[in-house]
Tab-separated table of C-alpha atoms (C1' of nucleotides) in Angstrom:
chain	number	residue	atom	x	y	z
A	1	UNK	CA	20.251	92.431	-22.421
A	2	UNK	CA	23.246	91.078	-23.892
A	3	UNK	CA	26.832	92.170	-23.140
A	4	UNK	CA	26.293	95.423	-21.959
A	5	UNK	CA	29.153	97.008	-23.997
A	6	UNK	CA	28.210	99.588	-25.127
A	7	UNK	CA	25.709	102.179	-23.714
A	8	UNK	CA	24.297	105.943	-24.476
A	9	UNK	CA	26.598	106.906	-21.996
A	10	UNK	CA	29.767	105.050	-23.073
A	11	UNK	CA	28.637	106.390	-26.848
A	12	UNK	CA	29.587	109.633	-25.334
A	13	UNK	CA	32.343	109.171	-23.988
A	14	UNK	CA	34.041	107.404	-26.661
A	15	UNK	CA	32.180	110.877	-27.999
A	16	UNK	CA	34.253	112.576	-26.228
A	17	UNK	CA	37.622	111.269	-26.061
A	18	UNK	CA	37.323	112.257	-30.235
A	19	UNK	CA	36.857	116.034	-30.049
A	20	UNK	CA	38.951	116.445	-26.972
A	21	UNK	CA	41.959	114.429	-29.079
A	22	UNK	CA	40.891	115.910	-32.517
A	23	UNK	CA	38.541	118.315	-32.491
A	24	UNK	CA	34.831	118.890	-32.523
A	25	UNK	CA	34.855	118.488	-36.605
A	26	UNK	CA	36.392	115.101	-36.440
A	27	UNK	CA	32.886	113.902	-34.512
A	28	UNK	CA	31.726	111.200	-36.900
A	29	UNK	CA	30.232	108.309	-36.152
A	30	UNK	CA	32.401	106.053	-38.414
A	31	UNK	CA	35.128	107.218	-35.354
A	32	UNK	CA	33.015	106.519	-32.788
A	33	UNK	CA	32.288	103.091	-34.167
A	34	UNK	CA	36.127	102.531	-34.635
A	35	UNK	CA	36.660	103.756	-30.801
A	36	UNK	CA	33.914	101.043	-29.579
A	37	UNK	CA	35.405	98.425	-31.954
A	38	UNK	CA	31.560	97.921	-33.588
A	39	UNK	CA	30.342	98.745	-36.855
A	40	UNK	CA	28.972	101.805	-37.373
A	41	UNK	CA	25.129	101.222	-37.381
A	42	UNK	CA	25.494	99.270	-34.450
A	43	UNK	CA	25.304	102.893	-32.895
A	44	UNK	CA	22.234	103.311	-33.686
A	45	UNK	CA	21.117	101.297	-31.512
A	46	UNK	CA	22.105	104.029	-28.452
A	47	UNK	CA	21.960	106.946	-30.118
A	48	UNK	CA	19.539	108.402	-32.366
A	49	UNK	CA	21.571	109.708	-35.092
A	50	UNK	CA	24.994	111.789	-35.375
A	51	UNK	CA	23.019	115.310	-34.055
A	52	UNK	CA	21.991	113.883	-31.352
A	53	UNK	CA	24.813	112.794	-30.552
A	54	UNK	CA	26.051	116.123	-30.768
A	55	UNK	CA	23.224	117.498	-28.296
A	56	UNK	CA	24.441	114.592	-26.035
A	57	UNK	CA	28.348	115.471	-25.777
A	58	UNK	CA	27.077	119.040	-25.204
A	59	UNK	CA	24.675	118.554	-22.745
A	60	UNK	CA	27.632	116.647	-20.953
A	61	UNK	CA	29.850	119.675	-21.412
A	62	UNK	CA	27.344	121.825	-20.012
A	63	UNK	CA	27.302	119.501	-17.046
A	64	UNK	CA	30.506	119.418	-16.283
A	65	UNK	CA	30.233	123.458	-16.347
A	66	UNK	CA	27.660	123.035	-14.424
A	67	UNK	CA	29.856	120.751	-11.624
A	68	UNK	CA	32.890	123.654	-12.042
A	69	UNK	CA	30.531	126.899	-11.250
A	70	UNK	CA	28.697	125.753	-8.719
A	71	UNK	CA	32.063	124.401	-7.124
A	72	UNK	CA	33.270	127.967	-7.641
A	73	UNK	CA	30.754	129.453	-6.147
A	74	UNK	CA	29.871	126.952	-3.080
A	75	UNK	CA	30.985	129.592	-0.145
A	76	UNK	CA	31.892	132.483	-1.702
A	77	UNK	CA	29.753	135.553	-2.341
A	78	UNK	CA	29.963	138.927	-4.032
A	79	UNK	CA	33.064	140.273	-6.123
A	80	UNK	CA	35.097	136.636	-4.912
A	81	UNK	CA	32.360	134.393	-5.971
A	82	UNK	CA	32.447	135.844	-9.079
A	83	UNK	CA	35.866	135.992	-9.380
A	84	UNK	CA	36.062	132.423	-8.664
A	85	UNK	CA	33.151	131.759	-11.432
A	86	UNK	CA	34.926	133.471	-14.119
A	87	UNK	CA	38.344	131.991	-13.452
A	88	UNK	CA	36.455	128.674	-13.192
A	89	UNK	CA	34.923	128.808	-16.205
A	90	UNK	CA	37.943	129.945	-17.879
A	91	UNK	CA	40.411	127.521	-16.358
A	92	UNK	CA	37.901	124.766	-18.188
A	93	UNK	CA	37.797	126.705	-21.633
A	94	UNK	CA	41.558	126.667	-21.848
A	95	UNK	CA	42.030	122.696	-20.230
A	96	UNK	CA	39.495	121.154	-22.829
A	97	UNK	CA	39.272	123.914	-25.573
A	98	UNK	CA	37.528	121.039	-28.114
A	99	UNK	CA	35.327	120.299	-25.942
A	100	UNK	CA	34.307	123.790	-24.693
A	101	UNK	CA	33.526	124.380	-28.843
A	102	UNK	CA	31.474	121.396	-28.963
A	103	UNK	CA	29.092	123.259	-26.489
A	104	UNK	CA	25.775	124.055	-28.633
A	105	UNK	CA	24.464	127.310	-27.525
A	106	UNK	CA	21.115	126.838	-30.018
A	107	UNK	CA	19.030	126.401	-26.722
A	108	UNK	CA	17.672	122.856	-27.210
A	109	UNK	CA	15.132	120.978	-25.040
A	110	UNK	CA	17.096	118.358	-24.011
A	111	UNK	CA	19.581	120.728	-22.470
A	112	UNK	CA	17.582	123.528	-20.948
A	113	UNK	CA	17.524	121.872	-17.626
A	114	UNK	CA	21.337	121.718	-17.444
A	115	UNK	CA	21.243	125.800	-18.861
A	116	UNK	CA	18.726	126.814	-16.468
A	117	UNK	CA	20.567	125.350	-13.802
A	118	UNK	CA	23.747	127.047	-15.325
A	119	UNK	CA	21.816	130.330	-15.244
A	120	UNK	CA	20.731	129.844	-11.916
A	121	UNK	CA	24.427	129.458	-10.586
A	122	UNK	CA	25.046	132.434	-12.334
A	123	UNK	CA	22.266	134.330	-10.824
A	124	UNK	CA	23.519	132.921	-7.262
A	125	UNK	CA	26.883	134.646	-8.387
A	126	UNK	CA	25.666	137.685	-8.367
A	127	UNK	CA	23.400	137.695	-5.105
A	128	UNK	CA	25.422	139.933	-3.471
A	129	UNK	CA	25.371	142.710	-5.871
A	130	UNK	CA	21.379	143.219	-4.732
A	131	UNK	CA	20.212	143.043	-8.615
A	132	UNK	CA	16.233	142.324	-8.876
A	133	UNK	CA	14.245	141.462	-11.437
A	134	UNK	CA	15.145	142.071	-14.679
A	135	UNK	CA	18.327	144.086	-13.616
A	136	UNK	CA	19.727	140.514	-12.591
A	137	UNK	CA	18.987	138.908	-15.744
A	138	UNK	CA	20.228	141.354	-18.094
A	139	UNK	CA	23.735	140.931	-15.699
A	140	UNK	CA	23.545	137.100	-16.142
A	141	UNK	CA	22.860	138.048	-19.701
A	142	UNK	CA	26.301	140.199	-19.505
A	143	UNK	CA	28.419	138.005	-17.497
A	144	UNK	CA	27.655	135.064	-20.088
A	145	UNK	CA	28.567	137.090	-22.658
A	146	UNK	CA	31.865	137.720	-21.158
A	147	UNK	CA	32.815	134.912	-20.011
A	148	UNK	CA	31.123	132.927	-23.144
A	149	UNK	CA	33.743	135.382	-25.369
A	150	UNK	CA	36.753	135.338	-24.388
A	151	UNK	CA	36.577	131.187	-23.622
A	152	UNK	CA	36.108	130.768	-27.414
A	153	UNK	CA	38.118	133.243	-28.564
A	154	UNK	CA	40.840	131.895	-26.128
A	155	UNK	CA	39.997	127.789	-26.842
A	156	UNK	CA	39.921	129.131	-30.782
A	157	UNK	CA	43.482	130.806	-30.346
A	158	UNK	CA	42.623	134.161	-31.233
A	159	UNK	CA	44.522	136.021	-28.862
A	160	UNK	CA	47.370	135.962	-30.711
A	161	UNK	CA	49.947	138.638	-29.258
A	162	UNK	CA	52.428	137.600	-26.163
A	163	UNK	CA	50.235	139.618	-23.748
A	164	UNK	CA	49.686	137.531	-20.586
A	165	UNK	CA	46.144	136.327	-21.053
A	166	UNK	CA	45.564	136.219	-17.033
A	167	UNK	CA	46.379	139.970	-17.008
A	168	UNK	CA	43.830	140.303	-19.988
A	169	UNK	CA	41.331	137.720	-18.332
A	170	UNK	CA	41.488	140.261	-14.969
A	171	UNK	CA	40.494	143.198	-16.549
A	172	UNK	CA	37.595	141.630	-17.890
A	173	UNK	CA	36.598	140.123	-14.770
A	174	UNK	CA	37.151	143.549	-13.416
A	175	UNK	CA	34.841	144.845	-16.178
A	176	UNK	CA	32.045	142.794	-15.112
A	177	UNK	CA	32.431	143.773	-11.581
A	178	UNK	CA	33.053	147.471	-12.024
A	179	UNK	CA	30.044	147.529	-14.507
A	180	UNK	CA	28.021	145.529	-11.733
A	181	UNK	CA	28.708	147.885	-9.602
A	182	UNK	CA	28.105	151.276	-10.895
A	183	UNK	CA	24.903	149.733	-12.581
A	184	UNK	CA	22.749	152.416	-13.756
A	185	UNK	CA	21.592	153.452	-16.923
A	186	UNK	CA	24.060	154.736	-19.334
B	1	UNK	CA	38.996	133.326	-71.072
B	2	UNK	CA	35.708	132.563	-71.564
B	3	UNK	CA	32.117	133.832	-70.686
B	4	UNK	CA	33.385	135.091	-67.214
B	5	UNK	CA	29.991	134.493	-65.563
B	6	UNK	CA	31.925	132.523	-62.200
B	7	UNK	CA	35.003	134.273	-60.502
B	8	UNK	CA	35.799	133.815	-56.904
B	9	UNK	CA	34.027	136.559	-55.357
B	10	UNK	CA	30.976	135.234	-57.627
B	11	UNK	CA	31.441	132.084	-55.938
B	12	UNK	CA	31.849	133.524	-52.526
B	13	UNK	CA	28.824	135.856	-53.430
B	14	UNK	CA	26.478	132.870	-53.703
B	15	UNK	CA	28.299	131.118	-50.443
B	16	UNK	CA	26.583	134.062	-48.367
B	17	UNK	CA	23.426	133.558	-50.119
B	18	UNK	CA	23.135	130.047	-48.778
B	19	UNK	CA	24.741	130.911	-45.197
B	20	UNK	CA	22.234	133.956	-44.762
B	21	UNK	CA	19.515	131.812	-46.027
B	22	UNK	CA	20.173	128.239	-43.995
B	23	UNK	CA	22.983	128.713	-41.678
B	24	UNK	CA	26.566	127.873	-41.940
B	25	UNK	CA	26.339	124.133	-41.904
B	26	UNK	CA	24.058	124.080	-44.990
B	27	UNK	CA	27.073	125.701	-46.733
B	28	UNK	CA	27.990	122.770	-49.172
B	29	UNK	CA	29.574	123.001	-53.045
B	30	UNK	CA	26.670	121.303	-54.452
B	31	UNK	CA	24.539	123.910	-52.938
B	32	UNK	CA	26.657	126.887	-54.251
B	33	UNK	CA	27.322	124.788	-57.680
B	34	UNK	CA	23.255	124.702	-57.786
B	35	UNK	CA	22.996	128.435	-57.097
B	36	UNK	CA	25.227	129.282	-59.711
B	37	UNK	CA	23.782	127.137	-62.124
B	38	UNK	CA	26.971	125.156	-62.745
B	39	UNK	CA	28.074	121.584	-61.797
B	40	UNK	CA	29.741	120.992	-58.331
B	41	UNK	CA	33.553	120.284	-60.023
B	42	UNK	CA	33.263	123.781	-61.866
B	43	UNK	CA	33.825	124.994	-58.595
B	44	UNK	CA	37.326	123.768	-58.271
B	45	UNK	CA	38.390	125.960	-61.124
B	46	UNK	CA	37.337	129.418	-58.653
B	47	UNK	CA	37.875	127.961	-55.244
B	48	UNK	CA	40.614	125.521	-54.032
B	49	UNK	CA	37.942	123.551	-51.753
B	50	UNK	CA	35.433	123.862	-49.596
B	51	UNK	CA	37.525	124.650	-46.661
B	52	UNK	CA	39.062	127.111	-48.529
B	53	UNK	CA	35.144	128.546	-49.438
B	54	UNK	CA	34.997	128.695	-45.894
B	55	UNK	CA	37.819	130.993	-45.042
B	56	UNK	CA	36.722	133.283	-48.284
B	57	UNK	CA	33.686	133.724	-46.663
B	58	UNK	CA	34.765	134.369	-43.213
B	59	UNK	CA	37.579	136.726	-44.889
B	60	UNK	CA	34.229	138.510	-46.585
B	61	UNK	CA	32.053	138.390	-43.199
B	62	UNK	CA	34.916	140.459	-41.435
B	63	UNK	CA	35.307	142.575	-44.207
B	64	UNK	CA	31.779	143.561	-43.861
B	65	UNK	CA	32.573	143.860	-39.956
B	66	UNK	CA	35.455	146.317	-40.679
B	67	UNK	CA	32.929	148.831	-42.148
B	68	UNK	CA	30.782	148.239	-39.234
B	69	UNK	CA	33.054	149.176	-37.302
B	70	UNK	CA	35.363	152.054	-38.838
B	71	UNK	CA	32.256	153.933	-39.813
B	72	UNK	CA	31.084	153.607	-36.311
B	73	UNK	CA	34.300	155.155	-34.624
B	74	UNK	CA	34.706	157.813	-37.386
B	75	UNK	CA	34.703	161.408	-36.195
B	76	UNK	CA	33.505	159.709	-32.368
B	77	UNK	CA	36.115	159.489	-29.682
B	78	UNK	CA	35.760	158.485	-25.952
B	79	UNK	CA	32.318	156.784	-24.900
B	80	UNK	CA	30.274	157.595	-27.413
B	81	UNK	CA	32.469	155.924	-29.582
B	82	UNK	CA	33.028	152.686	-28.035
B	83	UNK	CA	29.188	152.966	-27.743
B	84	UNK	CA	28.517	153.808	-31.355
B	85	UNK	CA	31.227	150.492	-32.116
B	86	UNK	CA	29.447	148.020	-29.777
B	87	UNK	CA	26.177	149.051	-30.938
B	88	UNK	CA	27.075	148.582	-34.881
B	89	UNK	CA	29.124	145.232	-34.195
B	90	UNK	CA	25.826	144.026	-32.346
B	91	UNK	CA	23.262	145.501	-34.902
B	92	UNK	CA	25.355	143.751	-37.655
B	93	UNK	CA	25.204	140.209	-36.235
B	94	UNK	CA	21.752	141.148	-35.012
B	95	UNK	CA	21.274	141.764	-38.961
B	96	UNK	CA	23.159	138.993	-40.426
B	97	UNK	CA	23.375	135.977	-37.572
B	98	UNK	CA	23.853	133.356	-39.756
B	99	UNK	CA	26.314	135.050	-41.782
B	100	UNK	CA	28.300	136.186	-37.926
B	101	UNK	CA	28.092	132.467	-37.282
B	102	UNK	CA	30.163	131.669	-40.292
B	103	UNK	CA	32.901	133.966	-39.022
B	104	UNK	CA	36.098	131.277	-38.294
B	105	UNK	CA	37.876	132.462	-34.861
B	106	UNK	CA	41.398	130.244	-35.318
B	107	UNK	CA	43.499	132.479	-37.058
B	108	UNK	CA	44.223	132.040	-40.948
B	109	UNK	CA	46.946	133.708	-42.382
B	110	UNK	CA	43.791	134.854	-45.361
B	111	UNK	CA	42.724	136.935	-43.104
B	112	UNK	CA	45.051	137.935	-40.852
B	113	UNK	CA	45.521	141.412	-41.673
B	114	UNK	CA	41.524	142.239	-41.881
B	115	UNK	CA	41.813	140.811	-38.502
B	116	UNK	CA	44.573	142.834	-37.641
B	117	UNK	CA	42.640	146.068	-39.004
B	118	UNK	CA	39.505	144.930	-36.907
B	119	UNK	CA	42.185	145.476	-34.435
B	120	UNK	CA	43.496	148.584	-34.874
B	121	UNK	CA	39.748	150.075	-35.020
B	122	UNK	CA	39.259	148.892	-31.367
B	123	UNK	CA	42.389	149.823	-30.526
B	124	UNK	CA	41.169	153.506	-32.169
B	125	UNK	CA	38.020	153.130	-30.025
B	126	UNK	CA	39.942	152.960	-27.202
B	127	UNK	CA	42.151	155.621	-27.508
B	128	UNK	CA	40.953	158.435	-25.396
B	129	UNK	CA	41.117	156.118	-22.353
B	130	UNK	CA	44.285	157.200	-22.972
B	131	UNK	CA	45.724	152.998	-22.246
B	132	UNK	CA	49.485	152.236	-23.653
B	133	UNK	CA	51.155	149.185	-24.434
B	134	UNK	CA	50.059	146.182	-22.780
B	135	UNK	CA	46.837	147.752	-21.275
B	136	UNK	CA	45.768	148.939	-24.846
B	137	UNK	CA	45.927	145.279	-25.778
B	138	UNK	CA	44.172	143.921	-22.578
B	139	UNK	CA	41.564	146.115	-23.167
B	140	UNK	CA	41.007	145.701	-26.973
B	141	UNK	CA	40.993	141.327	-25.944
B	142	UNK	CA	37.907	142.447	-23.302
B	143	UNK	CA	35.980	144.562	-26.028
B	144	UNK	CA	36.429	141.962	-28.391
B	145	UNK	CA	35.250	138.637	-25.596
B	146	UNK	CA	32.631	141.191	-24.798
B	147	UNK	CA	31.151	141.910	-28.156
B	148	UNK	CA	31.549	138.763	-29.528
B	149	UNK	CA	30.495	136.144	-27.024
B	150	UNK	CA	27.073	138.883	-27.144
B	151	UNK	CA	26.696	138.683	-30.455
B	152	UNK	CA	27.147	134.992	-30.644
B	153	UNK	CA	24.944	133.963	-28.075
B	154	UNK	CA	21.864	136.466	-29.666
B	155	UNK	CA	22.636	134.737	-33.443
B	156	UNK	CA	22.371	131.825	-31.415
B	157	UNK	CA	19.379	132.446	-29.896
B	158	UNK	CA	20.626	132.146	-26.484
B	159	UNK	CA	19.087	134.875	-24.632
B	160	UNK	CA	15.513	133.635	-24.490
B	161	UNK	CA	13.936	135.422	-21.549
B	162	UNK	CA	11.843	137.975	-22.064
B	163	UNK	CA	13.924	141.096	-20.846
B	164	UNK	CA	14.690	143.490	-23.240
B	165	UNK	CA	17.460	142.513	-25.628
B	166	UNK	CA	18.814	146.707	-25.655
B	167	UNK	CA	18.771	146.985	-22.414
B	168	UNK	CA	21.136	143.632	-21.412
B	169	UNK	CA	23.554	145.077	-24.484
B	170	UNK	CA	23.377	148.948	-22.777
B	171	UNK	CA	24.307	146.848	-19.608
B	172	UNK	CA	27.416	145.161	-21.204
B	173	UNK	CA	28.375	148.839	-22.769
B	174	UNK	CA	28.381	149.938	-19.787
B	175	UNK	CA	30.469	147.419	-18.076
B	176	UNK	CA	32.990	148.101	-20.922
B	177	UNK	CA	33.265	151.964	-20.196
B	178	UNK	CA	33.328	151.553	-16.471
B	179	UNK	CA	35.603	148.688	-16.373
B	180	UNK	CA	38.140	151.017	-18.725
B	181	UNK	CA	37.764	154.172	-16.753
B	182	UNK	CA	38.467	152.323	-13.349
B	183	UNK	CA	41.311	150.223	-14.805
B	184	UNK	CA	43.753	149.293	-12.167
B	185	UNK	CA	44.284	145.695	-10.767
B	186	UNK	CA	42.201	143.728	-8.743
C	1	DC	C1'	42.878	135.280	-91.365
C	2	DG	C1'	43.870	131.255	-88.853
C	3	DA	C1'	46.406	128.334	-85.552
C	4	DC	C1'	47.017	128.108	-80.445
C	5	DA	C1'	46.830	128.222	-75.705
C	6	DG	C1'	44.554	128.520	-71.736
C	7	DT	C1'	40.263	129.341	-69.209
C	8	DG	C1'	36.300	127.371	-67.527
C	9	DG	C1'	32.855	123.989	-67.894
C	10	DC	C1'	31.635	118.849	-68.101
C	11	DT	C1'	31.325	113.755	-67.154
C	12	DA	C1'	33.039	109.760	-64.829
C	13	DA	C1'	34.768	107.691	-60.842
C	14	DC	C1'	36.061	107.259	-55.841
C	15	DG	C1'	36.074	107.443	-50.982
C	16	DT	C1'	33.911	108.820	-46.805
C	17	DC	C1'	29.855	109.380	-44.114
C	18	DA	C1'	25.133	109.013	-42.343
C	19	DT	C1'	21.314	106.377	-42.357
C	20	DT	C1'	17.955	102.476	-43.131
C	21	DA	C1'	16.553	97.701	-43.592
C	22	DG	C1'	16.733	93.271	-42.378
C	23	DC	C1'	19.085	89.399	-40.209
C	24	DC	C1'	21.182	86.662	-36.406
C	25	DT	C1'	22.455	85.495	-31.836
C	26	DC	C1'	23.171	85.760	-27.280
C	27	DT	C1'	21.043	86.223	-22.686
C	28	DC	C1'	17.722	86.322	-19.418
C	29	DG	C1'	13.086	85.819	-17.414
C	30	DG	C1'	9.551	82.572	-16.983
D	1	DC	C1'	13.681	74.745	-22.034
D	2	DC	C1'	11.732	78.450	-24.669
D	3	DG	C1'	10.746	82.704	-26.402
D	4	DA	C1'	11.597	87.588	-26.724
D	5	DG	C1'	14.183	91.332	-27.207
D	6	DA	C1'	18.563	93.730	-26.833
D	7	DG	C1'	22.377	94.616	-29.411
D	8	DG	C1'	25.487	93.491	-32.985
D	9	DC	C1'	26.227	92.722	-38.156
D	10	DT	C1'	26.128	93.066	-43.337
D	11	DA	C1'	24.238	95.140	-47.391
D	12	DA	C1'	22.547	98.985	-49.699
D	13	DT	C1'	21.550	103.872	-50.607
D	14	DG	C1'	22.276	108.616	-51.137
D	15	DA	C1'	24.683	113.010	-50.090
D	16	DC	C1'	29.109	115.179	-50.573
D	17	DG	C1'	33.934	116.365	-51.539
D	18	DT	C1'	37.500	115.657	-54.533
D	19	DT	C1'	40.369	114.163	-58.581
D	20	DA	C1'	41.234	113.069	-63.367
D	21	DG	C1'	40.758	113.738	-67.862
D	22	DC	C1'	38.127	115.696	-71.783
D	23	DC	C1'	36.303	119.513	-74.697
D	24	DA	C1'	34.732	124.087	-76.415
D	25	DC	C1'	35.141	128.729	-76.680
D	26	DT	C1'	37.697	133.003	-76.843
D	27	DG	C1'	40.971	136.225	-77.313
D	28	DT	C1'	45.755	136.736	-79.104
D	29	DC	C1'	49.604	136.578	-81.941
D	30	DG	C1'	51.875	135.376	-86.086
DNA sequence: CGACAGTGGCTAACGTCATTAGCCTCTCGG
DNA sequence: CCGAGAGGCTAATGACGTTAGCCACTGTCG
């Protein structure tokens, strides 16, 4: 159990310091390595190889999404608790856009438990809006989508014109609740 | 000029090949130099580099998504076109997921103006909700979070529950249309 | 008709990475 | 005090991207 350096868990986080300072692309291990001041295949003996490495930093993304929607939500029901969800999950998009593109949306074993528990928070979101069944997955399914769009598009700088994105980021949220609302068939 | 049997389009041509086949990340010049028969630094005389590969073929994914989407709004107006756009833009990445995964977000000046005239076809979409200025723009940012972050997470294979794929996208139509008609604040 | 230029392909060579194999050395439990 | 294993290292390999420099063919212009 020698000098306990280095660990999975600081592997990540050196991990993690890369893409949020350079981007999800410049993930290699040879950086990683450098970061830790060890050689490279020295990682190998915490992680498994560069993809899972990868599926690591995400899952630890999808954690810390995890910590922000259920923080949003804690208290809050109907249109505000899903006001506060979106905006939450926003406000993290746009304060750690590398990160937020590191997110692997390829469901993968090792992070259902973290997505399912994302979905459930979700779900819990939308309580108030008295959705059973399938009608409250295909909304979970919707407000993803939403809020899953415009936090790349935003972290990828594609809204380009000088349009206030908070005007642009209320309309959708409006959307979602407008559309939850008058749910129907169409 | 001899035996034209490469060009850049040829190149990008076989680039789609490979992306439709194994997914954007198995998009390498030795795999496209195999394809066409040709060794990899025969490439460099079509193609600057593989970055630049990467934009062509993003440049030709939204191309593709233009026709999509101006054949879907021609001679429709109102709801049924917004309807006839979302479902085409959905179908099309249903149809080609790898190939939507390859699309690049950050803007490149390449393909700025196909971007722009992806654009202008929401904005024509939108136009009997009769929105000006600013709201035109807020709205056209919500179609697009809203189709995309869809279409990326089916490519992705995101949605995995059983409910029926149609019905979560006629939910998120929906949301669009009401969210539009009902646009105030919030 | 024949030289010429440039287009497009080729081989050789490098550098960067990921990954594997095999070694060495602390450190800790007995 | 010893033995094992955790954790680090070097060496080696193989994919790729990229650059440099060479050569043949082709179509054009004297």
């Amino acid at each position: 159990m020698a000098r306990a350096a280095l660990s999975p868990d600081a592997v990540v986080d050196h991990a993690l310091r890369i893409v949020d300072e350079e981007g999800p692309e410049a993930l290699t291990l040879s950086a990683v390595a450098g970061r830790a001041g060890v050689a490279t295949p020295s990682l190998y003996k915490h992680v498994r190889n560069l993809a899972e490495l990868r599926v690591l930093v995400s899952g630890r993304v999808m954690g810390e999404l995890v910590e922000v929607a259920s923080e949003a939500v804690l208290g809050r029901s109907g249109d505000e608790a899903l006001r506060a969800l979106m905006d939450g999950w926003r406000s993290y998009a746009a304060r750690h856009p590398h990160r937020y593109s590191a997110l692997i949306q390829a469901p993968r074993p090792e992070t259902a438990e973290t997505g399912d528990r994302l979905v459930g928070i979700m779900l819990a979101a939308l309580r108030a809006y008295g959705l059973e069944g399938s009608a409250a997955i295909h909304a979970v399914r919707c407000l993803r989508a939403a809020m899953h769009g415009f936090a790349v598009l935003e972290a990828a700088g594609a809204f380009q014109l000088a349009e206030d994105l908070d005007e642009s980021h209320a309309l959708l949220t409006h959307m979602v609740m407008a559309g939850l609302r008058t749910a129907r068939e169409s």
